[in-house]
Short mmCIF file of C-alpha atoms in Angstrom, two decimals:
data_model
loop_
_atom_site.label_atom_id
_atom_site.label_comp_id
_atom_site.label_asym_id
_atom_site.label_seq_id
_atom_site.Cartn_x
_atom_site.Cartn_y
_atom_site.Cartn_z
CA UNK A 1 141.81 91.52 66.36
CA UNK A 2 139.70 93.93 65.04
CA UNK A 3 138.80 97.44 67.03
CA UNK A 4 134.86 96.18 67.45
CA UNK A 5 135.66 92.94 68.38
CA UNK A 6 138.51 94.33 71.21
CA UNK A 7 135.98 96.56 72.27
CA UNK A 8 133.49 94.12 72.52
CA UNK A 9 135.86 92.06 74.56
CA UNK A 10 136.38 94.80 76.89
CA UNK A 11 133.14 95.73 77.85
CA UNK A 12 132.66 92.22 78.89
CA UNK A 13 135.56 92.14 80.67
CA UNK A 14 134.60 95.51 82.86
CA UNK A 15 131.67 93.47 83.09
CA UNK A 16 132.74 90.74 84.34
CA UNK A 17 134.98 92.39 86.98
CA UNK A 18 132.41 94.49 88.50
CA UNK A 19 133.32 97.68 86.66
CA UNK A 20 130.67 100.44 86.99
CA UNK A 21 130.02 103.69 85.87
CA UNK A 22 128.81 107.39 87.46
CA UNK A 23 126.44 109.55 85.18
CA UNK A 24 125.35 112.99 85.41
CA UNK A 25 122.64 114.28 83.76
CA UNK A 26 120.11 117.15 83.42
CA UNK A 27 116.93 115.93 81.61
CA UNK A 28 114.10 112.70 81.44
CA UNK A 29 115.61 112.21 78.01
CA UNK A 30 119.19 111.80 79.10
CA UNK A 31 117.75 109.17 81.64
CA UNK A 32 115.86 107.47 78.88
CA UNK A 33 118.96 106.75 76.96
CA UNK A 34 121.54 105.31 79.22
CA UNK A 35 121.65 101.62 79.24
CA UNK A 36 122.27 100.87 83.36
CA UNK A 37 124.24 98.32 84.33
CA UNK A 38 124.69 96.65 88.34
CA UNK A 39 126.48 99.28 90.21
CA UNK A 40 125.78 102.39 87.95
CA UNK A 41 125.06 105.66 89.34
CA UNK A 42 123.15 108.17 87.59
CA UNK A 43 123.38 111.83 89.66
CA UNK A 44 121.15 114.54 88.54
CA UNK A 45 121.87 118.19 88.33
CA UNK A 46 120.94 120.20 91.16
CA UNK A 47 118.40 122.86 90.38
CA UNK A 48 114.82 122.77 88.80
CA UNK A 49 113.81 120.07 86.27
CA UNK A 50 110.74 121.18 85.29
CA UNK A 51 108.19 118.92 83.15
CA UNK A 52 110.46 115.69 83.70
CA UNK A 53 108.78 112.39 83.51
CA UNK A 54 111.78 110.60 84.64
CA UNK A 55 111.42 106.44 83.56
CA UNK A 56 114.10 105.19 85.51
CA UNK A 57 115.02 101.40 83.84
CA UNK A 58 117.28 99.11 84.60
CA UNK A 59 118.45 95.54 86.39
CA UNK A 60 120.53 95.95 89.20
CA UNK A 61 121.22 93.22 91.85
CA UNK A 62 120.73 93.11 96.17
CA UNK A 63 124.58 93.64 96.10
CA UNK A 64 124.92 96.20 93.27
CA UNK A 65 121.57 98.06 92.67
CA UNK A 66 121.26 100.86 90.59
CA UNK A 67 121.12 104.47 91.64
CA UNK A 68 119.26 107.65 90.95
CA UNK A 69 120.64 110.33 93.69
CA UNK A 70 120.38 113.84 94.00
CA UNK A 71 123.90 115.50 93.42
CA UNK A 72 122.99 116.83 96.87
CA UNK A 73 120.08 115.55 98.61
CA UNK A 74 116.83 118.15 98.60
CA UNK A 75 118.05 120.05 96.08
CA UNK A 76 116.76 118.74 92.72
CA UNK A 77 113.46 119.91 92.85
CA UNK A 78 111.12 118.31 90.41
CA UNK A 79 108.30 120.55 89.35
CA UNK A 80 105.79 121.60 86.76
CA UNK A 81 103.97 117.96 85.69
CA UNK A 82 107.13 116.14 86.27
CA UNK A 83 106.67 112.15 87.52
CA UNK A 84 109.02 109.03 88.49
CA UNK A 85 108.46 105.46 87.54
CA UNK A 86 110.28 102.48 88.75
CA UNK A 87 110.77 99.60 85.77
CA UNK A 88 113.51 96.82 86.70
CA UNK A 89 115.40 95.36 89.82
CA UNK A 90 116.85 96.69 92.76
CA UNK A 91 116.78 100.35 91.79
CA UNK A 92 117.46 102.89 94.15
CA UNK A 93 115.92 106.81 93.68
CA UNK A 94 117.36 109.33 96.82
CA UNK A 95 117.16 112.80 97.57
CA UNK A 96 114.64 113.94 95.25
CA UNK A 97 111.82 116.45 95.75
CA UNK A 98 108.64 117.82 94.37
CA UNK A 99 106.88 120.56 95.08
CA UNK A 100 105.51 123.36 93.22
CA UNK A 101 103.34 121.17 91.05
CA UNK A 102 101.24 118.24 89.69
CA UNK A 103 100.58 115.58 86.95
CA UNK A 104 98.67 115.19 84.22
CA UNK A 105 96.90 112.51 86.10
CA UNK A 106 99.49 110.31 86.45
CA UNK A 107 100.84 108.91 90.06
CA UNK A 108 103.84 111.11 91.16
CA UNK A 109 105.41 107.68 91.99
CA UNK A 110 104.90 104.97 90.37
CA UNK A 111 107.06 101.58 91.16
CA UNK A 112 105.77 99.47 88.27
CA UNK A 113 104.53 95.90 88.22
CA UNK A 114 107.83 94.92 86.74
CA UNK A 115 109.46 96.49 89.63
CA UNK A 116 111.41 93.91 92.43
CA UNK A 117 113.54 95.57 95.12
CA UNK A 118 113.29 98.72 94.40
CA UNK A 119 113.29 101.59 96.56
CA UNK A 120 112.54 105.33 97.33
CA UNK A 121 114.50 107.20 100.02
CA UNK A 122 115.62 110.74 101.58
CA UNK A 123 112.69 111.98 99.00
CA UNK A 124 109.76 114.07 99.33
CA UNK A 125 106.57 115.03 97.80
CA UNK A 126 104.97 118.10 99.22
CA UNK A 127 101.87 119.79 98.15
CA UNK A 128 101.47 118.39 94.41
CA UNK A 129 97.78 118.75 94.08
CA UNK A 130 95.96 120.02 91.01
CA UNK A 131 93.61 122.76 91.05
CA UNK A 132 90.53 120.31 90.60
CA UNK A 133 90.78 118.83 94.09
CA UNK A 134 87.97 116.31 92.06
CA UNK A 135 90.97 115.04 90.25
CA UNK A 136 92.65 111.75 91.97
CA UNK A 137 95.93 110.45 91.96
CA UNK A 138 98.60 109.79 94.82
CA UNK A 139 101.78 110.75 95.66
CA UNK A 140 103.28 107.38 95.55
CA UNK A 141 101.74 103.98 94.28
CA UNK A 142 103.73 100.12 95.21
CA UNK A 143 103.00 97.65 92.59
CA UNK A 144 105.49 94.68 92.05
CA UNK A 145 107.57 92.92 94.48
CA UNK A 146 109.61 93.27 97.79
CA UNK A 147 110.40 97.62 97.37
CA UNK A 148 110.61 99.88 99.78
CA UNK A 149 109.66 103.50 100.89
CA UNK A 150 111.80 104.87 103.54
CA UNK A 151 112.82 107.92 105.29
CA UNK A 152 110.61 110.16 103.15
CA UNK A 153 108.44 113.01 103.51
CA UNK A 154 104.93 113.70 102.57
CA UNK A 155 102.54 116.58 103.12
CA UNK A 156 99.97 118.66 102.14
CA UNK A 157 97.90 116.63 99.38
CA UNK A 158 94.20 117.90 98.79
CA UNK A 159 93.11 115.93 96.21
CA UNK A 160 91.26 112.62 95.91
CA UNK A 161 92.98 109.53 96.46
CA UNK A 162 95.62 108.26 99.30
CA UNK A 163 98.95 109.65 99.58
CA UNK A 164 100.29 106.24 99.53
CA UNK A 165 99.08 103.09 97.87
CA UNK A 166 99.94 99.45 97.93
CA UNK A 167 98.38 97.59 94.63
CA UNK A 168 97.71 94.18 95.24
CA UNK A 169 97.79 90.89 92.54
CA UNK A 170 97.66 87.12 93.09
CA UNK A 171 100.72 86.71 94.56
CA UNK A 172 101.75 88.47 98.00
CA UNK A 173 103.93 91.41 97.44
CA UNK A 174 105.85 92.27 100.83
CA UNK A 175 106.52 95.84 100.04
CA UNK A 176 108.35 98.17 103.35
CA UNK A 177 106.81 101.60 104.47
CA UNK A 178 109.39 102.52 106.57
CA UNK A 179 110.50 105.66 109.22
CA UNK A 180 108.63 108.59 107.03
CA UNK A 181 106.91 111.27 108.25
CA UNK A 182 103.34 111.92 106.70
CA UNK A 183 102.63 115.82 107.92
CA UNK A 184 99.17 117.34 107.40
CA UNK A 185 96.70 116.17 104.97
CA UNK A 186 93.60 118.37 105.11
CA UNK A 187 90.20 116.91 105.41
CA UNK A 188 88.91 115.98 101.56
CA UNK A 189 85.31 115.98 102.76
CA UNK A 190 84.56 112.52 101.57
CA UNK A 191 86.34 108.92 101.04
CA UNK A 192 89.50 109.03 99.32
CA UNK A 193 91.64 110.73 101.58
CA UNK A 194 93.70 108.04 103.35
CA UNK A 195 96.89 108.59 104.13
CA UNK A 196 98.00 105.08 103.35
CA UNK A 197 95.96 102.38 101.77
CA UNK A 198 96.82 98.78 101.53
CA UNK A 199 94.84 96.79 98.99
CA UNK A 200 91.57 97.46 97.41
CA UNK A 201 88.03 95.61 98.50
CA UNK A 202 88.33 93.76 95.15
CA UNK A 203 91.53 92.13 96.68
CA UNK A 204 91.31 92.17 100.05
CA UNK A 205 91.17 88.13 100.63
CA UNK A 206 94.37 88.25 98.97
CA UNK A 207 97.60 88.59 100.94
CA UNK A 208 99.83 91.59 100.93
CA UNK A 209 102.23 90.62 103.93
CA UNK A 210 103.38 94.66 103.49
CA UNK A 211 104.90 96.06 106.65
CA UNK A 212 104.03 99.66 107.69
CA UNK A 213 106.76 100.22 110.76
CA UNK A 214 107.98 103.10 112.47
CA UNK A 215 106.54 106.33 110.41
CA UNK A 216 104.94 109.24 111.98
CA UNK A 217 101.34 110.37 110.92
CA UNK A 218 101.12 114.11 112.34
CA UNK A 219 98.03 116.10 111.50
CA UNK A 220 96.60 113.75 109.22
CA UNK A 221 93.04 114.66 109.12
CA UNK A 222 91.89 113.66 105.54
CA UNK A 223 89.34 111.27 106.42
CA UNK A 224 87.84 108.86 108.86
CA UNK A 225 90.84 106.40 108.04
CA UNK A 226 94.11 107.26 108.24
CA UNK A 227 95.39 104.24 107.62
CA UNK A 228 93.13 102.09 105.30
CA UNK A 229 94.02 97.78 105.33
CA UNK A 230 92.23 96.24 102.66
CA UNK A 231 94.33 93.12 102.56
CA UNK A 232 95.23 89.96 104.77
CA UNK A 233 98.36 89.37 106.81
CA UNK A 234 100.37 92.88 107.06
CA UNK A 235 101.78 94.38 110.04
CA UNK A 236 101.25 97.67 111.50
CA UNK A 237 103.64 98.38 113.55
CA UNK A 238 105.68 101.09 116.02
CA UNK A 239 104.29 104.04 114.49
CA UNK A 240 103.33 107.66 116.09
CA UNK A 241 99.90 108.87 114.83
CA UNK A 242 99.64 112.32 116.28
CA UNK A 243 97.07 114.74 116.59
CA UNK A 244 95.10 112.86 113.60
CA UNK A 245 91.58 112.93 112.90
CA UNK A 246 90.85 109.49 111.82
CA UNK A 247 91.55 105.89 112.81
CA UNK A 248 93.66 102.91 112.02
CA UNK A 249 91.36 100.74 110.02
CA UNK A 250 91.81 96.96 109.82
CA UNK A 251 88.88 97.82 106.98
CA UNK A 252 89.16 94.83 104.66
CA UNK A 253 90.76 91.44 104.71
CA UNK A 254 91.94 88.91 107.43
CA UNK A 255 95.15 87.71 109.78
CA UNK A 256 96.60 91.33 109.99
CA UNK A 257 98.44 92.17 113.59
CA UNK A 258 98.92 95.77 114.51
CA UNK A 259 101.19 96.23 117.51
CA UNK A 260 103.21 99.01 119.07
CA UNK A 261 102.14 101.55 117.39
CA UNK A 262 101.61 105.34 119.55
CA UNK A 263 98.28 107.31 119.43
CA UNK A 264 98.60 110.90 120.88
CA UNK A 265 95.05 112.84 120.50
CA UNK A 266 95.95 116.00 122.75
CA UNK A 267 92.25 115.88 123.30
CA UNK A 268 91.44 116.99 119.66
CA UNK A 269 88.11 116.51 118.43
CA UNK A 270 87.22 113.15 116.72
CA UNK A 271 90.36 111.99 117.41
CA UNK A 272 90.65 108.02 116.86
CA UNK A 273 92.34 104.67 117.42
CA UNK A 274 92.25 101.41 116.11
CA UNK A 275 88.68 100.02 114.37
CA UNK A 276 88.69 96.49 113.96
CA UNK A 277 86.93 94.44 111.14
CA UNK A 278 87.29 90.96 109.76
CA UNK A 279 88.80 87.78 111.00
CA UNK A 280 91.85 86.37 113.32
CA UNK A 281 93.30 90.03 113.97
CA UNK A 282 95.82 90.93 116.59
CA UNK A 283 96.07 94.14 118.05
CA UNK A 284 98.35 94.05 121.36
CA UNK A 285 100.89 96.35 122.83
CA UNK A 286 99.92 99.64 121.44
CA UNK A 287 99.99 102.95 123.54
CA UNK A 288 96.29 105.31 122.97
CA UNK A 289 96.46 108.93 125.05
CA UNK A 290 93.96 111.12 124.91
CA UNK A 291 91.93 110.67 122.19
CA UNK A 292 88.17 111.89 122.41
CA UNK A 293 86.81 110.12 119.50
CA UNK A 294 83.83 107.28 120.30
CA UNK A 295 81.80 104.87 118.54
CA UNK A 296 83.47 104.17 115.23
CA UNK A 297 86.64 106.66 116.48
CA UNK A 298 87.10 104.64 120.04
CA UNK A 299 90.48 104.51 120.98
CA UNK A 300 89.64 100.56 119.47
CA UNK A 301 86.22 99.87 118.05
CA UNK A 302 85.35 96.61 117.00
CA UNK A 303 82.57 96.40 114.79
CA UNK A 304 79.07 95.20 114.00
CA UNK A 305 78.91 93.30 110.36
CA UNK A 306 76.41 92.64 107.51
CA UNK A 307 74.44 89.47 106.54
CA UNK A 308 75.76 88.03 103.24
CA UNK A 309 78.63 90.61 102.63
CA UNK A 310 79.72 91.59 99.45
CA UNK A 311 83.14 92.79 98.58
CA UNK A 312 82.56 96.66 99.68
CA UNK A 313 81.05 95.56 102.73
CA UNK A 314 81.69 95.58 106.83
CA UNK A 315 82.57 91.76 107.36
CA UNK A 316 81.91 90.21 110.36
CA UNK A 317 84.74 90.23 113.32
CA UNK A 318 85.62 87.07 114.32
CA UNK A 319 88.60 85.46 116.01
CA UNK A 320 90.11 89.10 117.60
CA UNK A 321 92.65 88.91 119.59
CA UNK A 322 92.68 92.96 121.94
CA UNK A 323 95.45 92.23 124.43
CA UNK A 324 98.33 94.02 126.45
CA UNK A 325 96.96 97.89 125.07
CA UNK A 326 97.43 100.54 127.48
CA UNK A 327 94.73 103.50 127.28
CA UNK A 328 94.94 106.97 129.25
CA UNK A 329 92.39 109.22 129.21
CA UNK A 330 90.48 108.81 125.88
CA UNK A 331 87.27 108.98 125.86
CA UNK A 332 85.51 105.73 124.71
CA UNK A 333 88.42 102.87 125.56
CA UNK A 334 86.19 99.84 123.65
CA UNK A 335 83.20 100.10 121.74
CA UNK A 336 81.65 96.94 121.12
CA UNK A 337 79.32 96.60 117.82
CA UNK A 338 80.10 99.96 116.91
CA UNK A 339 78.70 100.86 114.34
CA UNK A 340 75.38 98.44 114.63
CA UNK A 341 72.53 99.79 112.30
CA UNK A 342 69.23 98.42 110.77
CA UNK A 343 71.44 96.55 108.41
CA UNK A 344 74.91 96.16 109.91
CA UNK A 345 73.26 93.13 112.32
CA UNK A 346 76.20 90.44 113.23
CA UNK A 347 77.46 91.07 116.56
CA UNK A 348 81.11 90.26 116.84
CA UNK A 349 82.01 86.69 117.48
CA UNK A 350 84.99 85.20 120.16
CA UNK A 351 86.48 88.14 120.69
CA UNK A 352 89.33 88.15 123.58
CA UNK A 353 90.35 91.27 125.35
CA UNK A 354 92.61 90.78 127.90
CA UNK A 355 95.49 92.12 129.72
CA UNK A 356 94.76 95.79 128.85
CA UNK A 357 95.39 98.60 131.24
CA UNK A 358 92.67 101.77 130.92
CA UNK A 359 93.15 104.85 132.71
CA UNK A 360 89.58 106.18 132.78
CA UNK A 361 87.36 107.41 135.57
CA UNK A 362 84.25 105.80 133.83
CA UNK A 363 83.49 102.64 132.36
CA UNK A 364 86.04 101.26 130.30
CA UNK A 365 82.78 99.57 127.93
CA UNK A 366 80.88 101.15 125.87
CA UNK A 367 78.41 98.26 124.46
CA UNK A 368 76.36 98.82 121.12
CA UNK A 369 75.23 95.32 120.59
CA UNK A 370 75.22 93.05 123.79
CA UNK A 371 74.86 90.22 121.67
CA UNK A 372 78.75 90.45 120.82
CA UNK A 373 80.16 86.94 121.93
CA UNK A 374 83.30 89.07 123.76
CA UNK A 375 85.81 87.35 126.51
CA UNK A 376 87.35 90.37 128.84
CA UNK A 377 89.45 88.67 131.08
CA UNK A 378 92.77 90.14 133.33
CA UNK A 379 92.19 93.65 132.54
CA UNK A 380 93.00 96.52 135.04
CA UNK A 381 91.36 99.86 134.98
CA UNK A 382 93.27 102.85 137.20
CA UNK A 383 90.40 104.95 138.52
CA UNK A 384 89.82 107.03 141.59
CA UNK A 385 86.77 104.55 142.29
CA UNK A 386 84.83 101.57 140.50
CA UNK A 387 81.82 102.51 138.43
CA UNK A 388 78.57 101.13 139.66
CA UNK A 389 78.49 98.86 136.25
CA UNK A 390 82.53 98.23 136.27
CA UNK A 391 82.47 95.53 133.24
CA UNK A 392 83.32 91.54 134.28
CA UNK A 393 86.97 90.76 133.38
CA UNK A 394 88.27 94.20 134.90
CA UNK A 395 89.74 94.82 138.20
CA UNK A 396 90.20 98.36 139.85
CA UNK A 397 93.90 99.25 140.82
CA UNK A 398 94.09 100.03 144.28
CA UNK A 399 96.50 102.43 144.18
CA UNK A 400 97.61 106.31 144.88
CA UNK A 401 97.29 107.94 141.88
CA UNK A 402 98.16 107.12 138.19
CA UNK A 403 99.30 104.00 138.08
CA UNK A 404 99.02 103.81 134.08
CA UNK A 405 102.30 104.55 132.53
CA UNK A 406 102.30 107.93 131.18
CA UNK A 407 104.36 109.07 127.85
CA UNK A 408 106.91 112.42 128.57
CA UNK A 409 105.23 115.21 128.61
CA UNK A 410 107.67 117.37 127.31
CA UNK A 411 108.91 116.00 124.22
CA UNK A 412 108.33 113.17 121.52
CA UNK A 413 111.31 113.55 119.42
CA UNK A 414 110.95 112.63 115.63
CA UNK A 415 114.41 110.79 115.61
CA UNK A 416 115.54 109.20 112.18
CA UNK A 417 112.17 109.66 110.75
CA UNK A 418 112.30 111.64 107.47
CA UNK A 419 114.89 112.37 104.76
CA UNK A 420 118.59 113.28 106.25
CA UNK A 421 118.87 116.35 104.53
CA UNK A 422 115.33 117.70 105.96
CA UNK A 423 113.71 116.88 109.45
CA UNK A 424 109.90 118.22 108.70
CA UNK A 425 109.49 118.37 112.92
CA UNK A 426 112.09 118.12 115.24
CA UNK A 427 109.36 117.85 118.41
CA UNK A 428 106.02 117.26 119.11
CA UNK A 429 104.72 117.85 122.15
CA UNK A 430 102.77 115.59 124.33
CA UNK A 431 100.09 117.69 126.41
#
């Protein structure tokens, strides 16, 4: 047997028996030219890599996916113009960081269309704007299939365009945004400064079936919506939005459910809730403390829509389901046809809202357009008396003082939120 042909042989047979390899490397280019195999590790450097736009390829499986780790977590720091893109299966990038930077125009993070199972964690991207704030990119942008973003960090970004994006095709995508913490995002002055967007109006009668579950959005004041659905059938779930200027925005799109989720306002201005627009959404269980937004920014606002809607435009609601939410001292609790106008004309249509609790010394109903076909039914409000004009479908608590469950007001700890090698808040305090 011949030396090629044995060697051929044996690299089959490691192969074959599950035999893997560790790689450590300094540079894009050193990236570019390993061939990655299941199981393969690739460690980079600790230190600066400057002007790396690392393509990171490769076909791993569920059981053996491919890595890209930080010899130690937080301290390869990408910076200059440097970028990441995701091409292949079940690839795995952890413990990276930039800072001290920005693209050329380029996403930071890209996970390609050909990406499946791949995922980002223990990473973050902090303050990577240009100095044209006109410029837009984002920090991190989900095409492809089933990946993940978890336990990362994200702050600071002044330019147009979300932090986070989910791109949307024919076929439902089921991408995980998972336990990171999204500090502050200044206000951009305009649209384009979501914190998270799901979909596009172009697709938003598509479905996505992404879940958004247990991050923390502190501070993020970039625009009205902090978190922008433009696609059907995703779930919002468990997450803390603190202190943030802006709402949740069911803004595009049908069948979406958002349920546990926190909203702590401290009495900030123009502090917001959940805005509801579209068809057969469910919006139950979620906790709203003082938040002093109303109208558009009630702790939930369920809209007026236009005749004949195009893509762009405010649908209809139809179909809501508003049950089992408890509200303490915000504001506006429901606004009804928010947002009704010369042209923004249908009134929502069966609408149920039941089983809420509202803490509130005034009415818990703030109608825009009576002609909303809405159902209140077994709804409490804890008051120190009825208002004259107490809405149908609420009863006052008869009770000595605050029945409504209150969070602590010491401490919300940011537990398991966040890469392990950096905690971005340790506390936040509920006042």
């Amino acid at each position: 047997m011949n030396l090629k042909i044995y060697l051929t042989s044996l690299l089959i047979a490691c192969t074959i028996s599950g035999f893997t390899k560790d790689y450590k490397i300094s540079s894009a280019d050193e990236l570019t030219a390993l061939k990655l195999l299941p199981g393969d590790k690739v460690i980079l450097k600790n230190g600066e890599w400057k002007n790396q736009q690392l393509v990171f390829k490769g076909n791993g499986t569920l059981k053996k996916p491919i890595s890209l780790i930080a010899d130690i977590g937080g301290q390869v720091f990408l910076t200059g113009t440097s970028s990441l893109k995701f091409e292949g299966a079940c690839l795995v990038a952890d413990g990276l960081s930039f800072k001290d930077g920005f693209t050329k125009g380029e996403d930071v993070i890209t996970f390609s269309e050909k990406s499946v199972n791949c995922r980002l964690t223990n990473s973050s991207v902090v303050g990577y704007n240009p100095p044209d704030k006109a410029k837009e990119y984002t920090f991190t942008s989900l095409y492809g299939n089933r990946n993940r973003v978890d336990h990362c960090y994200f702050e600071g970004k002044t330019n147009r365009g979300p932090t986070l994006v989910v791109w949307l095709s024919d076929k439902p995508n089921y991408h995980q945004i998972d336990h990171n913490y999204f500090g502050p995002r200044p206000d951009i002055g305009g649209n384009g400064g979501e914190t998270i967007r799901i979909g596009t109006s172009t697709w938003s009668f598509y479905d996505s079936f992404t879940k958004v579950d247990a991050n923390i959005f502190a501070h993020c004041d970039g625009e009205t919506e902090i978190v922008s659905v433009k696609s059907c059938k995703n779930t919002i779930s468990n997450n803390l939005f603190f202190e943030s200027v802006g709402t949740l925005t069911l803004r595009h799109g049908n069948n979406n459910e958002v349920f546990g989720n926190v909203f702590i306002g401290n009495k900030i201005a123009n502090t917001g809730g959940i805005r509801v627009i579209g068809e057969n959404h469910k919006v139950h269980h979620n906790y709203l403390q003082g938040l002093t937004g109303t109208g558009l920014r009630a702790a939930i606002s369920v809209m007026d829509g236009l005749p004949n809607p195009i893509l762009v435009s405010h649908w209809q609601v139809k179909n809501a389901e508003i049950t089992a939410n408890t509200i303490v001292d915000c504001k506006e609790a429901f606004s009804i046809g928010a947002g009704k106008n010369a042209d923004r004309i249908l009134a929502p249509q069966k609408v149920v809202i039941t089983d809420n609790l509202v803490k509130a010394d005034t009415n818990p109903v703030s109608w825009v357009d009576k002609a909303a076909d809405v159902t209140f039914s077994g709804n409490m409000l804890d008051a120190k008396s009825a208002p004259q004009d107490l809405e149908k479908g609420f009863s006052l608590l008869d009770a000595k003082g605050s029945v409504a469950p209150s969070l602590d007001k010491s401490i919300l700890k940011a537990k398991n939120i966040g890469p392990n090698w950096f905690k971005p808040v340790q506390a936040m305090v509920v006042k």
